[in-house]
mmCIF file of C-alpha atoms in Angstrom:
data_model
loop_
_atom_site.group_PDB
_atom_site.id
_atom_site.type_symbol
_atom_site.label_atom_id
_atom_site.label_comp_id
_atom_site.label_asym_id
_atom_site.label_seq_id
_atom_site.Cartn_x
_atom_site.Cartn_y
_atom_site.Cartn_z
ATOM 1 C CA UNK A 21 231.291 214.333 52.348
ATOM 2 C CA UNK A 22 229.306 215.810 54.973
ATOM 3 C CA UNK A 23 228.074 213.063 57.368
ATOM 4 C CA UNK A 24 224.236 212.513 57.234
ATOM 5 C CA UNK A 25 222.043 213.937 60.441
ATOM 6 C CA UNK A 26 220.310 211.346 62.839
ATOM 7 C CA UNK A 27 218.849 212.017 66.704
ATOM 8 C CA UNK A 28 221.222 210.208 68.782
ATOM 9 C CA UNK A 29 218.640 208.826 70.406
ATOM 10 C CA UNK A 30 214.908 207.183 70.174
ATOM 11 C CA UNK A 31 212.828 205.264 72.691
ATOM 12 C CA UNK A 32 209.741 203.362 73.136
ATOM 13 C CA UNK A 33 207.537 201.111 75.042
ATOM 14 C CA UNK A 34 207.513 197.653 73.639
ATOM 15 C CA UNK A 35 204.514 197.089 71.226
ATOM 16 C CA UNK A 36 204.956 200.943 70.090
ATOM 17 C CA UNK A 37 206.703 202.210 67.322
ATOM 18 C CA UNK A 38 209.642 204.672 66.440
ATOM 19 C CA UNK A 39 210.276 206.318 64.043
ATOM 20 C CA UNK A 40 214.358 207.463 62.983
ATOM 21 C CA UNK A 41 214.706 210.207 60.249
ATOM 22 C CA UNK A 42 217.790 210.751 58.370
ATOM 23 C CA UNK A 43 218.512 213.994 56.782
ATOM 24 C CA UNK A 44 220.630 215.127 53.809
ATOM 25 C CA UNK A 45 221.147 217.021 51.044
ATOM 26 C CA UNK A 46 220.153 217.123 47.493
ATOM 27 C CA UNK A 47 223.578 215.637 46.642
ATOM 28 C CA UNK A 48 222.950 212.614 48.353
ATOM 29 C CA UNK A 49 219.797 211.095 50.386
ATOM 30 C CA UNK A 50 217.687 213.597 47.931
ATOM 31 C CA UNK A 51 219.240 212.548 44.669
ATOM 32 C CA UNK A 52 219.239 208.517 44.988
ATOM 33 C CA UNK A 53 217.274 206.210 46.033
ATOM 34 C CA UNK A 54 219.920 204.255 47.495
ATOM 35 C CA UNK A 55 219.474 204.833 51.036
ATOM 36 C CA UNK A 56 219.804 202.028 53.325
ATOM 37 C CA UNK A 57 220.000 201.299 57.362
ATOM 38 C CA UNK A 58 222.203 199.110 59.503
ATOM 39 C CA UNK A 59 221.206 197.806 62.595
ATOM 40 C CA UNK A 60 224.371 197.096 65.250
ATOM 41 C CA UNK A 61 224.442 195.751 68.677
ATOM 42 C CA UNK A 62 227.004 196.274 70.940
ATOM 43 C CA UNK A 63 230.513 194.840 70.109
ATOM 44 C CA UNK A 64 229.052 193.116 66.794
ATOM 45 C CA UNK A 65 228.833 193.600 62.930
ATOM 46 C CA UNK A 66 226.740 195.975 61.569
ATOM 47 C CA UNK A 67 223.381 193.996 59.768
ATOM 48 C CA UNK A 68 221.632 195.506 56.738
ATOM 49 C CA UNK A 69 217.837 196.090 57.654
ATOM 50 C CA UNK A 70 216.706 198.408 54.576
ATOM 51 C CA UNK A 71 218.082 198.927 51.546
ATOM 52 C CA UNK A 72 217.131 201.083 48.101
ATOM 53 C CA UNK A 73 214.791 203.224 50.618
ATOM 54 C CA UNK A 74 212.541 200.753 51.852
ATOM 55 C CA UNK A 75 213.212 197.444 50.512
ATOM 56 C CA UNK A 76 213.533 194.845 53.207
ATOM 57 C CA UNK A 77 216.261 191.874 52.721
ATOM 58 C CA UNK A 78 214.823 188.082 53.425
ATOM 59 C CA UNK A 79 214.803 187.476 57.142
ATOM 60 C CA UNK A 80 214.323 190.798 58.308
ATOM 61 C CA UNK A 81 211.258 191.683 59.600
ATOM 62 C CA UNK A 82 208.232 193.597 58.593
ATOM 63 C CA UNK A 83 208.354 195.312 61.164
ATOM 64 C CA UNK A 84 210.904 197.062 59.868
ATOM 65 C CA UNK A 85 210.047 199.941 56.868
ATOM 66 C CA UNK A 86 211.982 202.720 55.451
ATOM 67 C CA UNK A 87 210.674 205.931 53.419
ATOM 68 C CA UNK A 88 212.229 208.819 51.594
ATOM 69 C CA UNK A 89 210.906 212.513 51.375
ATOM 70 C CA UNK A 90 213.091 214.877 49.325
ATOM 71 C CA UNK A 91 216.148 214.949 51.681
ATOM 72 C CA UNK A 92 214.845 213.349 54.480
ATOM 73 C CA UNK A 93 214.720 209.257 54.441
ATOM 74 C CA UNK A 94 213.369 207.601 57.148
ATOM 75 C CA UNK A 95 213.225 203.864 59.347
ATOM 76 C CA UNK A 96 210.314 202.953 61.115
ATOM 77 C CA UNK A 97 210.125 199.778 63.865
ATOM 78 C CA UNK A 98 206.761 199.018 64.569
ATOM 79 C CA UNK A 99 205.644 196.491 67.438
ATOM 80 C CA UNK A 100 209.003 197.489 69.447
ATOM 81 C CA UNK A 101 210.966 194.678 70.542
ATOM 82 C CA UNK A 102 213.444 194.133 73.143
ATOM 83 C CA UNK A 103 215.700 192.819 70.607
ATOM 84 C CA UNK A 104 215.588 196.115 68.320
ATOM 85 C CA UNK A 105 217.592 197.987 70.966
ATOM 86 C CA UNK A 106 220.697 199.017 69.267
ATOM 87 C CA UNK A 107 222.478 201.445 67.384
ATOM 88 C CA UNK A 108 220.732 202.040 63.747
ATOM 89 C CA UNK A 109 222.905 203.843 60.648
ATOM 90 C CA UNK A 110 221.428 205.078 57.722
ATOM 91 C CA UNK A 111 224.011 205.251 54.797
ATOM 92 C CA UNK A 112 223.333 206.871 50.865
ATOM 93 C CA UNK A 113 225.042 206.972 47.537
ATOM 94 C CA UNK A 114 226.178 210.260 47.567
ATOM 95 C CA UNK A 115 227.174 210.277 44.197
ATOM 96 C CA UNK A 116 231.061 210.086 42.227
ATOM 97 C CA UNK A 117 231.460 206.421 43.982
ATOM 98 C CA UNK A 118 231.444 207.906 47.508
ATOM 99 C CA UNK A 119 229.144 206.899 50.506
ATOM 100 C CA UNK A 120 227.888 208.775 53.240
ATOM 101 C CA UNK A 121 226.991 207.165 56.729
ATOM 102 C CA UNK A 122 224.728 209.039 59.276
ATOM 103 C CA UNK A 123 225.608 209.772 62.845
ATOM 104 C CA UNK A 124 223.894 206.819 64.519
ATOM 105 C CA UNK A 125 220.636 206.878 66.822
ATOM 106 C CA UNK A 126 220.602 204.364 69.662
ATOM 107 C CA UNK A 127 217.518 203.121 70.182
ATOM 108 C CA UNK A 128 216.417 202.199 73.395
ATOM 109 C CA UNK A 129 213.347 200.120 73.980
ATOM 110 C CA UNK A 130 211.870 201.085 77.582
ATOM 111 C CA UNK B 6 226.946 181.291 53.242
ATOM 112 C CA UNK B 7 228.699 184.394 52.332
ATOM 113 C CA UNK B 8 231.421 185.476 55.049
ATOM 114 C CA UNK B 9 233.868 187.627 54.830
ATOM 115 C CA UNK B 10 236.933 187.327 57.153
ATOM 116 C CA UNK B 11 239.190 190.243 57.885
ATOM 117 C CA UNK B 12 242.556 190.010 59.447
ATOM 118 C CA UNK B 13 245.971 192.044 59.476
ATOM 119 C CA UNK B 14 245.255 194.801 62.400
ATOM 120 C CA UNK B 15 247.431 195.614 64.943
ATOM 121 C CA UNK B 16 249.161 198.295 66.917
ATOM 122 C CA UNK B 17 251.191 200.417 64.973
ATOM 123 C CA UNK B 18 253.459 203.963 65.518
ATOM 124 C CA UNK B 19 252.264 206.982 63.681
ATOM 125 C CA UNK B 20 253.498 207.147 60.385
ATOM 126 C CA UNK B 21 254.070 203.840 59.765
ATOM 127 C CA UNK B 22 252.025 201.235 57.588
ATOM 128 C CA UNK B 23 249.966 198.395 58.097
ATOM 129 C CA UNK B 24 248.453 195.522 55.207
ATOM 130 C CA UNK B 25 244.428 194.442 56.108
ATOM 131 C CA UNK B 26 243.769 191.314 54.611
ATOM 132 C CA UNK B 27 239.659 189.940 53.806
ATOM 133 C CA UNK B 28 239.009 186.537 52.435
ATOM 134 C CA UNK B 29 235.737 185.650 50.849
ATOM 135 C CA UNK B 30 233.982 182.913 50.636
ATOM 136 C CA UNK B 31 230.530 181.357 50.008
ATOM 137 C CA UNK B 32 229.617 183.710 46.485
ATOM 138 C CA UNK B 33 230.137 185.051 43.256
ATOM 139 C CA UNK B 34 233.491 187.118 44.495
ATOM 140 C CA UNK B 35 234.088 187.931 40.911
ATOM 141 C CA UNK B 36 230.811 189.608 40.413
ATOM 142 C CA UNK B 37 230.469 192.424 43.326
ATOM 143 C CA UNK B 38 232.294 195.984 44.374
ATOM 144 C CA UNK B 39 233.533 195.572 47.867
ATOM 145 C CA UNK B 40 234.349 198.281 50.464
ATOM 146 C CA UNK B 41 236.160 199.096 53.306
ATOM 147 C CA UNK B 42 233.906 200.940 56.205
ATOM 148 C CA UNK B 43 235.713 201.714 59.669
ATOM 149 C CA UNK B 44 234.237 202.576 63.019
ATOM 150 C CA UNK B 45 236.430 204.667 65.468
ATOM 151 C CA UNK B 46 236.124 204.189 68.702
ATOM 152 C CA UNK B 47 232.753 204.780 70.427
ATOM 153 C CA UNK B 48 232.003 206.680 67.108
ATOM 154 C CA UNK B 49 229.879 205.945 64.170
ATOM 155 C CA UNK B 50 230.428 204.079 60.846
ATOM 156 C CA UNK B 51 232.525 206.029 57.884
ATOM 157 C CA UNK B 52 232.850 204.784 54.303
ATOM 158 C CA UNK B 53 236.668 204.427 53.450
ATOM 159 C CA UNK B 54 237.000 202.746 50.126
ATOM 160 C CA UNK B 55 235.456 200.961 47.048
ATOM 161 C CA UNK B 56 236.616 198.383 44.448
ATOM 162 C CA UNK B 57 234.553 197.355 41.749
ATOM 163 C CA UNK B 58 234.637 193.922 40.495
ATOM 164 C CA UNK B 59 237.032 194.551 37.856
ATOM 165 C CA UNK B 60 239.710 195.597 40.280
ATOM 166 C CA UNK B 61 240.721 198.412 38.015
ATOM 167 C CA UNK B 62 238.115 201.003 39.539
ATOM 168 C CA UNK B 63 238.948 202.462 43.266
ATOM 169 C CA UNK B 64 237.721 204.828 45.123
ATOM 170 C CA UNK B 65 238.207 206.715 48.416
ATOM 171 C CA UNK B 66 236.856 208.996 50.728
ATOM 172 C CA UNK B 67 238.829 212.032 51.377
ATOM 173 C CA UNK B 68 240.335 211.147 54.851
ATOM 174 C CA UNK B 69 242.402 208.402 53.473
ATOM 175 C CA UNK B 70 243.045 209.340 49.991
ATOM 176 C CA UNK B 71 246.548 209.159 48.711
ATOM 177 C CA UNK B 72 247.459 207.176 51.773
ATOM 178 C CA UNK B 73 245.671 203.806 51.223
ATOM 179 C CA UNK B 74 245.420 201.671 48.584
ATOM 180 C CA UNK B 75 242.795 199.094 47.967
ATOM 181 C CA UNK B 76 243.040 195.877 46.243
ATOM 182 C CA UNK B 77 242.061 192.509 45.414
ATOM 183 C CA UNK B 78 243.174 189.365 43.805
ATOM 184 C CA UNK B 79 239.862 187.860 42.189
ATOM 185 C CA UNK B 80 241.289 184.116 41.800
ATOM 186 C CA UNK B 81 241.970 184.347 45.294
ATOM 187 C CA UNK B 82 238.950 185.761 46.650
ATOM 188 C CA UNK B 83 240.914 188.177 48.454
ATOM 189 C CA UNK B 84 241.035 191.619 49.477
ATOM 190 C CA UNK B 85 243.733 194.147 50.819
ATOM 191 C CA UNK B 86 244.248 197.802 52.155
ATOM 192 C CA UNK B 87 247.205 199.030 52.475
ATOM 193 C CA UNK B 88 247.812 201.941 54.829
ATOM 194 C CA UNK B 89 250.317 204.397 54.666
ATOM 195 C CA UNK B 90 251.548 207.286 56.615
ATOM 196 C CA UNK B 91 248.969 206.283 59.861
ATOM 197 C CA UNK B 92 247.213 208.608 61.812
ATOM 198 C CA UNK B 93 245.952 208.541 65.423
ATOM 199 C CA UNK B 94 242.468 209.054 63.652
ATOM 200 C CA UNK B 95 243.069 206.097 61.481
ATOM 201 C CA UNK B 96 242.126 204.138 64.636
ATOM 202 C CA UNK B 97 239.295 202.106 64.452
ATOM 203 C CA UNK B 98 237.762 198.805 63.591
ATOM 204 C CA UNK B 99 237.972 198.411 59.891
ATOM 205 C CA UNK B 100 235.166 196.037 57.994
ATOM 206 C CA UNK B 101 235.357 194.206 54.963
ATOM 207 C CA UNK B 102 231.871 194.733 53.170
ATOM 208 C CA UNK B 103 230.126 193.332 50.705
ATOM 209 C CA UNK B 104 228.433 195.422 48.066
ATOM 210 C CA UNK B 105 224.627 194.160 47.649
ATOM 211 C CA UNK B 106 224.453 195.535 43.821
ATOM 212 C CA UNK B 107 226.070 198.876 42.376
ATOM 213 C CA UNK B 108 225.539 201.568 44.875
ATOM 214 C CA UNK B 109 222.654 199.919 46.784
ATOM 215 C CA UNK B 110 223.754 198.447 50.196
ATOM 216 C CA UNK B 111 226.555 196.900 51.997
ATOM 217 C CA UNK B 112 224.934 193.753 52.502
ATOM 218 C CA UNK B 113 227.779 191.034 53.697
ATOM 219 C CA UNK B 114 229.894 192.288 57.010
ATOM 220 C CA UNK B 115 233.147 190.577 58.262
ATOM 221 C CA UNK B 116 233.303 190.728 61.962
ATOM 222 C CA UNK B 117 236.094 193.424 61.872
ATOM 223 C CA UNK B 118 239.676 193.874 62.704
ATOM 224 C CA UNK B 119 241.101 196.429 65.319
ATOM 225 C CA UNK B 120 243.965 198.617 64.453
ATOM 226 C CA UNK B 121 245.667 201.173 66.762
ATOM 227 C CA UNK B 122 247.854 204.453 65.734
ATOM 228 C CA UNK B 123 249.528 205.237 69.124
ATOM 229 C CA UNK B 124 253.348 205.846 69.949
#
C-alpha cells in the first residue's frame, strides 16, 4: 500500500488555472475508476471535490474537474480563487477493500 | 444533514489502548461502509479501516492490522475503533468517514478527534 505521488506544491495567479496530477500504479489509480480528491484547509475536515475520476458532487464548483490517464489521474482548478488555497488529496480503490491516499499538494494561489 | 461526530481521543502511554467513538446522524446509517482515515501530524491523510454495512465485513490497512478493531452497532448509529498495543506513530487525528457508495469516495467527514501515544 504504497502511498500515491503528488507535487507538494502548485501555484497560480488568480483567474489562472492549475493543474495537480496524481500518479500510481496499475494496481490502483490505473485499475479503477474510483479516484477521488479532497480539498482541506488548515485545521478543518477534509471536503470531497471529485469523485469516480471526474464526477463533481452538488455544490462544488465547475471549476473544479478531474481526469484519468492510465496511472496518472488528475484535478484541475480553473479561474483560481483565493478560496482554493489549501491542501488537495487524491485517494483510489486500490483493490482487496484497501485505499490509498496521495501525499498532498498545497496549493497556493499568488 | 449528514454529520458524523467523533469522540474518545486522548493522551495515552505506549502500549496501552484507547476506544474512538462516531455517532451518525441525518441518513440511511444502515445502508453505507464507513471508514476510519487518520492524519498524523503535519502529515497527509492514510486510510485505516473499513466496515461495510453489514458489520460482518472489516478491513484494515497494514499499519494497524491485528491491533484495532472496528465496529458498529447499526440500531445505534454508532461506530467504534478500538486500539490496542499504541504506537507513537498511531498519533494523529482520526476521522470518522462516510462511504459515498462501494469503493467510490469518502463523502461525509466528522471534524476529527486527537489522540496522542507519548510516555
Amino acid at each position: 500500500q504504497s502511498a500515491l505521488t503528488q507535487p507538494p506544491s502548485a501555484s497560480g495567479s488568480p483567474g489562472q488555472s492549475v493543474t495537480i496530477s496524481c500518479t500510481g500504479t496499475s494496481s490502483d489509480v490505473g485499475g479503477y475508476n474510483y479516484v477521488s480528491w479532497y480539498q482541506q484547509h488548515p485545521g478543518k475536515a477534509p471536503k470531497l471535490m471529485i469523485y469516480e475520476v471526474n464526477k463533481r458532487p452538488s455544490g462544488v464548483p465547475d471549476r473544479f474537474s478531474g481526469s484519468k490517464s492510465g496511472n496518472t489521474a488528475s484535478l484541475t482548478v480553473s479561474g483560481l480563487q483565493a478560496e482554493d488555497e489549501a491542501d488537495y488529496y487524491c485517494n483510489s480503490y486500490a483493490g482487496s477493500n484497501s485505499w490509498v491516499f496521495g501525499g498532498g499538494t498545497r496549493l497556493t494561489v499568488l | 444533514q449528514e454529520q458524523l461526530v467523533e469522540s474518545g481521543g486522548g493522551v495515552v502511554q505506549p502500549g496501552r489502548s484507547l476506544r474512538l467513538s462516531c455517532a451518525a446522524s441525518g441518513f440511511a446509517f444502515r445502508n453505507y461502509g464507513m471508514h476510519w482515515v487518520r492524519q498524523a501530524p503535519g502529515k497527509g491523510l492514510e486510510w485505516v479501516a473499513v466496515i461495510w454495512s453489514d458489520g460482518d465485513h472489516k478491513f484494515y490497512s497494514d499499519s494497524v492490522r491485528g491491533r484495532f478493531t472496528f465496529s458498529r452497532d447499526n440500531s445505534k448509529h454508532t461506530l467504534s475503533l478500538q486500539m490496542n498495543s499504541l504506537r507513537a506513530e498511531d498519533t494523529a487525528v482520526y476521522y470518522c468517514v462516510k462511504e459515498r457508495g462501494p469503493f467510490t469516495a469518502f463523502d461525509v467527514w466528522g471534524q476529527g478527534t486527537v489522540v496522542t501515544v507519548s510516555s
